[in-house]
């Protein structure tokens, strides 16, 4: 759950991006925007298990996209040297949690996950993002917002006053969380979803794209529609630990 504590601002420097897919390249865009303002920021390269032992290798589209950006995959996730500043840019919350656990087991200190906030994001003074947060262009977090580890806030999303987000939450583009929303761990909030004030979204829940959440969503439940209604539930044994 939420382990964020107010701390010093991130120290600009080279950052390794874990995951070379779309989320990874979007994260690279955040890093590039930061580097335009402060050249101490840079991308040290991508790590992706596609190039690891038994991996399928990078697909042609990904390789071409990385080449256009002038960056490359320098190894697989297990090759991250403990202490290296990094972010986990993998969109799926459960996969992100799994990688975070594996890195911790390999001795990576929690604080080596850096916070990247796009310069165009609007972030209030009383907002604390936990280690590894990536906040993309045009996102807003107003006041008294707290997040756990490795939360992704994608373009244009709004986190209103007093929202709490757990670990490994994905806030898709255009999501609106009204005031005082409480989001559990590993939740996916789909593109354009809206959550009304004070609602609670349980661990491992999924809010479908475009949904309007008017009631609390229990753990592991997927809801869709306006107003949001359950589509399905992940059995506890199918949920990530
Ligand atoms: C809710 C969601 C997780 C369901 O995925 P799924 O389990 O694979 O569901 P399916 O695509 O098989 O659809 C099942 C049913 O739900 C409906 N449905 C799916 N997503 C819906 C949504 N967002 N709103 C309304 N209905 C939806 C489908 O039309 C289908 O209805 P039917 O059975 O009457 O044909 C997914 O559709 C979704 O919205 N994901 C969010 C993705 C997103 O925003 N990603 C952002 C990345 S940046």
mmCIF file of C-alpha atoms and ligand atoms in Angstrom:
data_model
loop_
_atom_site.group_PDB
_atom_site.id
_atom_site.type_symbol
_atom_site.label_atom_id
_atom_site.label_comp_id
_atom_site.label_asym_id
_atom_site.label_seq_id
_atom_site.Cartn_x
_atom_site.Cartn_y
_atom_site.Cartn_z
ATOM 1 C CA UNK A 1 0.000 0.000 0.000
ATOM 2 C CA UNK A 2 0.996 3.616 0.066
ATOM 3 C CA UNK A 3 4.565 4.073 1.161
ATOM 4 C CA UNK A 4 5.084 7.547 -0.208
ATOM 5 C CA UNK A 5 6.720 10.034 2.072
ATOM 6 C CA UNK A 6 7.697 13.565 1.192
ATOM 7 C CA UNK A 7 11.279 13.563 0.057
ATOM 8 C CA UNK A 8 13.768 15.531 -1.963
ATOM 9 C CA UNK A 9 12.982 16.155 -5.629
ATOM 10 C CA UNK A 10 14.450 13.596 -8.026
ATOM 11 C CA UNK A 11 18.079 14.151 -8.925
ATOM 12 C CA UNK A 12 18.438 14.689 -12.682
ATOM 13 C CA UNK A 13 20.609 12.081 -14.370
ATOM 14 C CA UNK A 14 20.604 9.060 -16.665
ATOM 15 C CA UNK A 15 17.545 6.854 -16.212
ATOM 16 C CA UNK A 16 17.118 3.266 -17.380
ATOM 17 C CA UNK A 17 13.662 2.507 -18.754
ATOM 18 C CA UNK A 18 12.375 -1.018 -18.177
ATOM 19 C CA UNK A 19 10.040 -2.028 -20.986
ATOM 20 C CA UNK A 20 10.505 -1.050 -24.617
ATOM 21 C CA UNK A 21 6.854 -1.143 -25.637
ATOM 22 C CA UNK A 22 4.479 1.771 -26.068
ATOM 23 C CA UNK A 23 4.533 2.743 -22.397
ATOM 24 C CA UNK A 24 8.327 2.673 -22.477
ATOM 25 C CA UNK A 25 8.470 4.983 -25.451
ATOM 26 C CA UNK A 26 5.931 7.314 -23.842
ATOM 27 C CA UNK A 27 8.134 7.354 -20.761
ATOM 28 C CA UNK A 28 11.074 8.201 -22.995
ATOM 29 C CA UNK A 29 9.065 11.210 -24.194
ATOM 30 C CA UNK A 30 8.730 12.405 -20.590
ATOM 31 C CA UNK A 31 12.459 11.994 -20.102
ATOM 32 C CA UNK A 32 13.161 13.847 -23.339
ATOM 33 C CA UNK A 33 10.920 16.724 -22.251
ATOM 34 C CA UNK A 34 12.788 16.921 -18.939
ATOM 35 C CA UNK A 35 16.130 16.808 -20.773
ATOM 36 C CA UNK A 36 15.142 19.772 -22.902
ATOM 37 C CA UNK A 37 14.891 21.813 -19.686
ATOM 38 C CA UNK A 38 17.820 20.221 -17.855
ATOM 39 C CA UNK A 39 20.383 18.309 -19.943
ATOM 40 C CA UNK A 40 21.493 16.311 -16.922
ATOM 41 C CA UNK A 41 18.442 14.111 -17.601
ATOM 42 C CA UNK A 42 19.050 11.396 -20.191
ATOM 43 C CA UNK A 43 17.962 7.902 -21.158
ATOM 44 C CA UNK A 44 20.604 5.329 -20.269
ATOM 45 C CA UNK A 45 18.814 2.790 -22.467
ATOM 46 C CA UNK A 46 15.961 0.294 -22.304
ATOM 47 C CA UNK A 47 15.876 -3.105 -20.655
ATOM 48 C CA UNK A 48 13.385 -5.617 -22.005
ATOM 49 C CA UNK A 49 13.004 -9.352 -21.492
ATOM 50 C CA UNK A 50 12.288 -9.770 -25.188
ATOM 51 C CA UNK A 51 16.066 -9.787 -25.593
ATOM 52 C CA UNK A 52 16.667 -11.947 -22.515
ATOM 53 C CA UNK A 53 17.333 -15.681 -22.316
ATOM 54 C CA UNK A 54 14.561 -17.501 -24.170
ATOM 55 C CA UNK A 55 12.986 -14.217 -25.243
ATOM 56 C CA UNK A 56 11.578 -13.787 -28.732
ATOM 57 C CA UNK A 57 13.789 -10.811 -29.512
ATOM 58 C CA UNK A 58 12.484 -7.365 -30.362
ATOM 59 C CA UNK A 59 9.791 -7.276 -32.992
ATOM 60 C CA UNK A 60 10.522 -5.221 -36.105
ATOM 61 C CA UNK A 61 8.067 -2.422 -35.294
ATOM 62 C CA UNK A 62 9.536 -1.887 -31.823
ATOM 63 C CA UNK A 63 13.091 -1.987 -33.136
ATOM 64 C CA UNK A 64 12.216 0.575 -35.822
ATOM 65 C CA UNK A 65 10.452 2.829 -33.306
ATOM 66 C CA UNK A 66 13.433 2.774 -30.961
ATOM 67 C CA UNK A 67 15.789 3.485 -33.877
ATOM 68 C CA UNK A 68 13.715 6.545 -34.794
ATOM 69 C CA UNK A 69 14.125 7.764 -31.222
ATOM 70 C CA UNK A 70 17.855 7.088 -31.321
ATOM 71 C CA UNK A 71 17.740 4.746 -28.307
ATOM 72 C CA UNK A 72 18.390 1.058 -27.897
ATOM 73 C CA UNK A 73 17.684 -1.957 -25.734
ATOM 74 C CA UNK A 74 20.848 -2.568 -23.751
ATOM 75 C CA UNK A 75 19.837 -5.784 -22.021
ATOM 76 C CA UNK A 76 17.120 -7.679 -20.202
ATOM 77 C CA UNK A 77 15.509 -6.791 -16.881
ATOM 78 C CA UNK A 78 17.704 -9.116 -14.835
ATOM 79 C CA UNK A 79 20.708 -7.109 -15.943
ATOM 80 C CA UNK A 80 19.701 -3.972 -14.060
ATOM 81 C CA UNK A 81 22.587 -3.187 -11.744
ATOM 82 C CA UNK A 82 21.204 -2.633 -8.214
ATOM 83 C CA UNK A 83 21.113 1.063 -7.437
ATOM 84 C CA UNK A 84 20.691 2.157 -11.061
ATOM 85 C CA UNK A 85 18.061 4.896 -11.365
ATOM 86 C CA UNK A 86 15.164 3.357 -13.256
ATOM 87 C CA UNK A 87 11.458 3.324 -13.971
ATOM 88 C CA UNK A 88 9.282 0.325 -14.823
ATOM 89 C CA UNK A 89 7.487 1.431 -17.978
ATOM 90 C CA UNK A 90 5.241 -1.592 -18.421
ATOM 91 C CA UNK A 91 1.588 -0.678 -18.769
ATOM 92 C CA UNK A 92 -0.042 -3.719 -17.174
ATOM 93 C CA UNK A 93 -0.261 -3.157 -13.385
ATOM 94 C CA UNK A 94 0.280 -6.795 -12.418
ATOM 95 C CA UNK A 95 3.317 -7.141 -14.672
ATOM 96 C CA UNK A 96 4.738 -3.953 -13.216
ATOM 97 C CA UNK A 97 4.227 -5.303 -9.687
ATOM 98 C CA UNK A 98 5.919 -8.580 -10.637
ATOM 99 C CA UNK A 99 8.967 -6.771 -12.039
ATOM 100 C CA UNK A 100 9.117 -4.533 -8.963
ATOM 101 C CA UNK A 101 9.151 -7.599 -6.700
ATOM 102 C CA UNK A 102 11.838 -9.279 -8.816
ATOM 103 C CA UNK A 103 14.031 -6.181 -8.665
ATOM 104 C CA UNK A 104 13.619 -5.959 -4.894
ATOM 105 C CA UNK A 105 14.545 -9.657 -4.584
ATOM 106 C CA UNK A 106 17.644 -8.947 -6.676
ATOM 107 C CA UNK A 107 18.729 -6.272 -4.211
ATOM 108 C CA UNK A 108 17.607 -3.096 -5.985
ATOM 109 C CA UNK A 109 16.984 -0.455 -3.325
ATOM 110 C CA UNK A 110 13.431 0.936 -3.497
ATOM 111 C CA UNK A 111 14.671 4.495 -3.765
ATOM 112 C CA UNK A 112 16.535 3.733 -7.012
ATOM 113 C CA UNK A 113 13.149 3.950 -8.755
ATOM 114 C CA UNK A 114 12.943 7.584 -9.843
ATOM 115 C CA UNK A 115 9.918 9.847 -10.269
ATOM 116 C CA UNK A 116 9.489 11.365 -13.734
ATOM 117 C CA UNK A 117 6.984 14.184 -14.106
ATOM 118 C CA UNK A 118 6.516 15.756 -17.516
ATOM 119 C CA UNK A 119 7.131 19.516 -17.347
ATOM 120 C CA UNK A 120 3.660 20.162 -18.763
ATOM 121 C CA UNK A 121 1.928 18.295 -15.940
ATOM 122 C CA UNK A 122 0.259 20.470 -13.316
ATOM 123 C CA UNK A 123 1.230 19.219 -9.885
ATOM 124 C CA UNK A 124 0.228 20.982 -6.689
ATOM 125 C CA UNK A 125 2.555 21.630 -3.796
ATOM 126 C CA UNK A 126 0.979 19.036 -1.499
ATOM 127 C CA UNK A 127 1.292 16.088 -3.872
ATOM 128 C CA UNK A 128 3.573 13.117 -3.257
ATOM 129 C CA UNK A 129 4.270 10.529 -5.930
ATOM 130 C CA UNK A 130 5.841 7.328 -4.694
ATOM 131 C CA UNK A 131 9.083 5.930 -6.160
ATOM 132 C CA UNK A 132 8.917 5.046 -9.834
ATOM 133 C CA UNK A 133 5.925 7.214 -10.719
ATOM 134 C CA UNK A 134 5.706 8.385 -14.319
ATOM 135 C CA UNK A 135 3.420 11.359 -14.889
ATOM 136 C CA UNK A 136 2.831 12.168 -18.529
ATOM 137 C CA UNK A 137 2.088 15.347 -20.433
ATOM 138 C CA UNK A 138 -0.920 17.372 -19.426
ATOM 139 C CA UNK A 139 -1.767 15.332 -16.354
ATOM 140 C CA UNK A 140 -2.982 17.142 -13.241
ATOM 141 C CA UNK A 141 -2.705 16.328 -9.558
ATOM 142 C CA UNK A 142 -4.227 19.122 -7.532
ATOM 143 C CA UNK A 143 -3.678 18.948 -3.780
ATOM 144 C CA UNK A 144 -3.167 16.377 -1.026
ATOM 145 C CA UNK A 145 -2.706 13.548 -3.504
ATOM 146 C CA UNK A 146 -0.612 10.536 -2.496
ATOM 147 C CA UNK A 147 0.470 7.536 -4.542
ATOM 148 C CA UNK A 148 2.308 4.329 -3.829
ATOM 149 C CA UNK A 149 5.106 2.813 -5.896
ATOM 150 C CA UNK A 150 5.348 2.768 -9.688
ATOM 151 C CA UNK A 151 2.086 4.521 -10.451
ATOM 152 C CA UNK A 152 1.537 5.614 -14.051
ATOM 153 C CA UNK A 153 -0.474 8.752 -14.702
ATOM 154 C CA UNK A 154 -1.008 8.979 -18.441
ATOM 155 C CA UNK A 155 -1.669 12.044 -20.606
ATOM 156 C CA UNK A 156 -4.419 14.369 -19.521
ATOM 157 C CA UNK A 157 -5.499 12.397 -16.462
ATOM 158 C CA UNK A 158 -6.783 14.344 -13.459
ATOM 159 C CA UNK A 159 -6.205 13.349 -9.829
ATOM 160 C CA UNK A 160 -8.310 15.706 -7.742
ATOM 161 C CA UNK A 161 -7.905 16.715 -4.121
ATOM 162 C CA UNK A 162 -7.299 14.095 -1.441
ATOM 163 C CA UNK A 163 -7.018 11.119 -3.810
ATOM 164 C CA UNK A 164 -5.067 8.094 -2.622
ATOM 165 C CA UNK A 165 -3.590 5.608 -5.078
ATOM 166 C CA UNK A 166 -1.900 2.371 -4.045
ATOM 167 C CA UNK A 167 1.057 0.649 -5.676
ATOM 168 C CA UNK A 168 1.340 -0.128 -9.411
ATOM 169 C CA UNK A 169 -1.851 1.672 -10.410
ATOM 170 C CA UNK A 170 -2.308 2.601 -14.088
ATOM 171 C CA UNK A 171 -4.281 5.775 -14.706
ATOM 172 C CA UNK A 172 -5.016 5.794 -18.435
ATOM 173 C CA UNK A 173 -5.301 8.874 -20.639
ATOM 174 C CA UNK A 174 -8.129 11.216 -19.778
ATOM 175 C CA UNK A 175 -9.178 9.558 -16.519
ATOM 176 C CA UNK A 176 -10.852 11.861 -14.016
ATOM 177 C CA UNK A 177 -10.714 10.992 -10.324
ATOM 178 C CA UNK A 178 -12.941 13.371 -8.377
ATOM 179 C CA UNK A 179 -12.022 14.359 -4.836
ATOM 180 C CA UNK A 180 -11.152 11.836 -2.173
ATOM 181 C CA UNK A 181 -11.110 8.739 -4.381
ATOM 182 C CA UNK A 182 -9.262 5.791 -2.836
ATOM 183 C CA UNK A 183 -7.650 3.410 -5.330
ATOM 184 C CA UNK A 184 -6.126 0.092 -4.253
ATOM 185 C CA UNK A 185 -3.049 -1.690 -5.554
ATOM 186 C CA UNK A 186 -2.625 -2.858 -9.176
ATOM 187 C CA UNK A 187 -5.806 -1.159 -10.376
ATOM 188 C CA UNK A 188 -6.253 -0.340 -14.073
ATOM 189 C CA UNK A 189 -8.360 2.743 -14.699
ATOM 190 C CA UNK A 190 -9.243 2.619 -18.408
ATOM 191 C CA UNK A 191 -9.037 5.549 -20.785
ATOM 192 C CA UNK A 192 -11.522 8.312 -20.117
ATOM 193 C CA UNK A 193 -13.046 6.715 -17.019
ATOM 194 C CA UNK A 194 -14.521 8.958 -14.339
ATOM 195 C CA UNK A 195 -14.777 8.090 -10.639
ATOM 196 C CA UNK A 196 -17.176 10.097 -8.500
ATOM 197 C CA UNK A 197 -16.028 11.676 -5.214
ATOM 198 C CA UNK A 198 -15.011 9.478 -2.333
ATOM 199 C CA UNK A 199 -15.480 6.134 -4.093
ATOM 200 C CA UNK A 200 -13.187 3.225 -3.273
ATOM 201 C CA UNK A 201 -11.681 1.002 -5.984
ATOM 202 C CA UNK A 202 -10.411 -2.289 -4.547
ATOM 203 C CA UNK A 203 -7.098 -4.001 -5.264
ATOM 204 C CA UNK A 204 -6.749 -5.564 -8.742
ATOM 205 C CA UNK A 205 -9.989 -4.018 -9.976
ATOM 206 C CA UNK A 206 -10.363 -2.832 -13.573
ATOM 207 C CA UNK A 207 -12.445 0.158 -14.578
ATOM 208 C CA UNK A 208 -13.266 -0.080 -18.277
ATOM 209 C CA UNK A 209 -12.616 2.720 -20.705
ATOM 210 C CA UNK A 210 -15.282 5.414 -20.545
ATOM 211 C CA UNK A 211 -16.943 4.086 -17.397
ATOM 212 C CA UNK A 212 -18.482 6.371 -14.801
ATOM 213 C CA UNK A 213 -18.004 4.837 -11.367
ATOM 214 C CA UNK A 214 -20.857 5.767 -9.056
ATOM 215 C CA UNK A 215 -20.428 2.988 -6.460
ATOM 216 C CA UNK A 216 -17.432 1.435 -4.746
ATOM 217 C CA UNK A 217 -15.761 -1.282 -6.835
ATOM 218 C CA UNK A 218 -14.780 -4.425 -4.878
ATOM 219 C CA UNK A 219 -11.344 -5.988 -5.208
ATOM 220 C CA UNK A 220 -10.755 -7.914 -8.394
ATOM 221 C CA UNK A 221 -13.935 -6.747 -10.125
ATOM 222 C CA UNK A 222 -14.057 -5.311 -13.652
ATOM 223 C CA UNK A 223 -16.706 -2.673 -14.219
ATOM 224 C CA UNK A 224 -17.817 -1.002 -17.446
ATOM 225 C CA UNK A 225 -20.418 1.470 -18.615
ATOM 226 C CA UNK A 226 -22.357 4.491 -17.416
ATOM 227 C CA UNK A 227 -23.100 3.994 -14.612
ATOM 228 C CA UNK A 228 -20.409 1.354 -14.171
ATOM 229 C CA UNK A 229 -21.617 -2.192 -13.621
ATOM 230 C CA UNK A 230 -19.616 -5.403 -13.034
ATOM 231 C CA UNK A 231 -18.398 -7.282 -16.082
ATOM 232 C CA UNK A 232 -16.452 -9.922 -14.221
ATOM 233 C CA UNK A 233 -14.373 -10.803 -11.195
ATOM 234 C CA UNK A 234 -10.904 -12.207 -10.996
ATOM 235 C CA UNK A 235 -10.855 -15.064 -8.512
ATOM 236 C CA UNK A 236 -8.460 -14.447 -5.611
ATOM 237 C CA UNK A 237 -6.183 -17.258 -6.875
ATOM 238 C CA UNK A 238 -5.932 -15.485 -10.248
ATOM 239 C CA UNK A 239 -4.952 -12.194 -8.700
ATOM 240 C CA UNK A 240 -1.330 -11.246 -8.323
ATOM 241 C CA UNK A 241 0.028 -11.504 -4.793
HETATM 242 C C1 LIG B 1 -13.143 -3.420 -19.575
HETATM 243 C C2 LIG B 1 -12.092 -4.197 -20.361
HETATM 244 C C3 LIG B 1 -10.886 -4.482 -19.470
HETATM 245 C C4 LIG B 1 -12.744 -5.511 -20.761
HETATM 246 O O1 LIG B 1 -11.862 -6.273 -21.500
HETATM 247 P P1 LIG B 1 -12.245 -7.803 -21.818
HETATM 248 O O2 LIG B 1 -12.409 -8.555 -20.554
HETATM 249 O O3 LIG B 1 -11.239 -8.297 -22.809
HETATM 250 O O4 LIG B 1 -13.686 -7.678 -22.441
HETATM 251 P P2 LIG B 1 -14.198 -7.942 -23.940
HETATM 252 O O5 LIG B 1 -13.466 -7.062 -24.907
HETATM 253 O O6 LIG B 1 -14.197 -9.408 -24.166
HETATM 254 O O7 LIG B 1 -15.704 -7.421 -23.847
HETATM 255 C C5 LIG B 1 -16.676 -8.072 -23.055
HETATM 256 C C6 LIG B 1 -17.958 -7.288 -23.169
HETATM 257 O O8 LIG B 1 -17.821 -6.041 -22.498
HETATM 258 C C7 LIG B 1 -18.029 -4.952 -23.404
HETATM 259 N N1 LIG B 1 -17.048 -3.921 -23.083
HETATM 260 C C8 LIG B 1 -15.703 -4.059 -23.049
HETATM 261 N N2 LIG B 1 -15.136 -2.929 -22.660
HETATM 262 C C9 LIG B 1 -16.123 -2.056 -22.441
HETATM 263 C C10 LIG B 1 -16.139 -0.717 -22.011
HETATM 264 N N3 LIG B 1 -15.002 -0.063 -21.730
HETATM 265 N N4 LIG B 1 -17.322 -0.112 -21.874
HETATM 266 C C11 LIG B 1 -18.474 -0.784 -22.156
HETATM 267 N N5 LIG B 1 -18.512 -2.058 -22.553
HETATM 268 C C12 LIG B 1 -17.349 -2.685 -22.691
HETATM 269 C C13 LIG B 1 -17.819 -5.545 -24.786
HETATM 270 O O9 LIG B 1 -18.503 -4.827 -25.775
HETATM 271 C C14 LIG B 1 -18.349 -6.937 -24.593
HETATM 272 O O10 LIG B 1 -19.749 -6.884 -24.622
HETATM 273 P P3 LIG B 1 -20.618 -8.104 -25.238
HETATM 274 O O11 LIG B 1 -20.297 -9.298 -24.380
HETATM 275 O O12 LIG B 1 -22.013 -7.639 -25.126
HETATM 276 O O13 LIG B 1 -20.127 -8.269 -26.647
HETATM 277 C C15 LIG B 1 -11.592 -3.433 -21.603
HETATM 278 O O14 LIG B 1 -12.512 -3.463 -22.663
HETATM 279 C C16 LIG B 1 -11.222 -1.989 -21.298
HETATM 280 O O15 LIG B 1 -12.051 -1.076 -21.320
HETATM 281 N N6 LIG B 1 -9.935 -1.788 -20.999
HETATM 282 C C17 LIG B 1 -9.354 -0.489 -20.793
HETATM 283 C C18 LIG B 1 -8.210 -0.334 -21.755
HETATM 284 C C19 LIG B 1 -7.589 1.023 -21.664
HETATM 285 O O16 LIG B 1 -8.232 2.045 -21.527
HETATM 286 N N7 LIG B 1 -6.300 1.007 -21.766
HETATM 287 C C20 LIG B 1 -5.540 2.229 -21.718
HETATM 288 C C21 LIG B 1 -4.140 1.981 -22.154
HETATM 289 S S1 LIG B 1 -3.256 3.483 -22.243
#
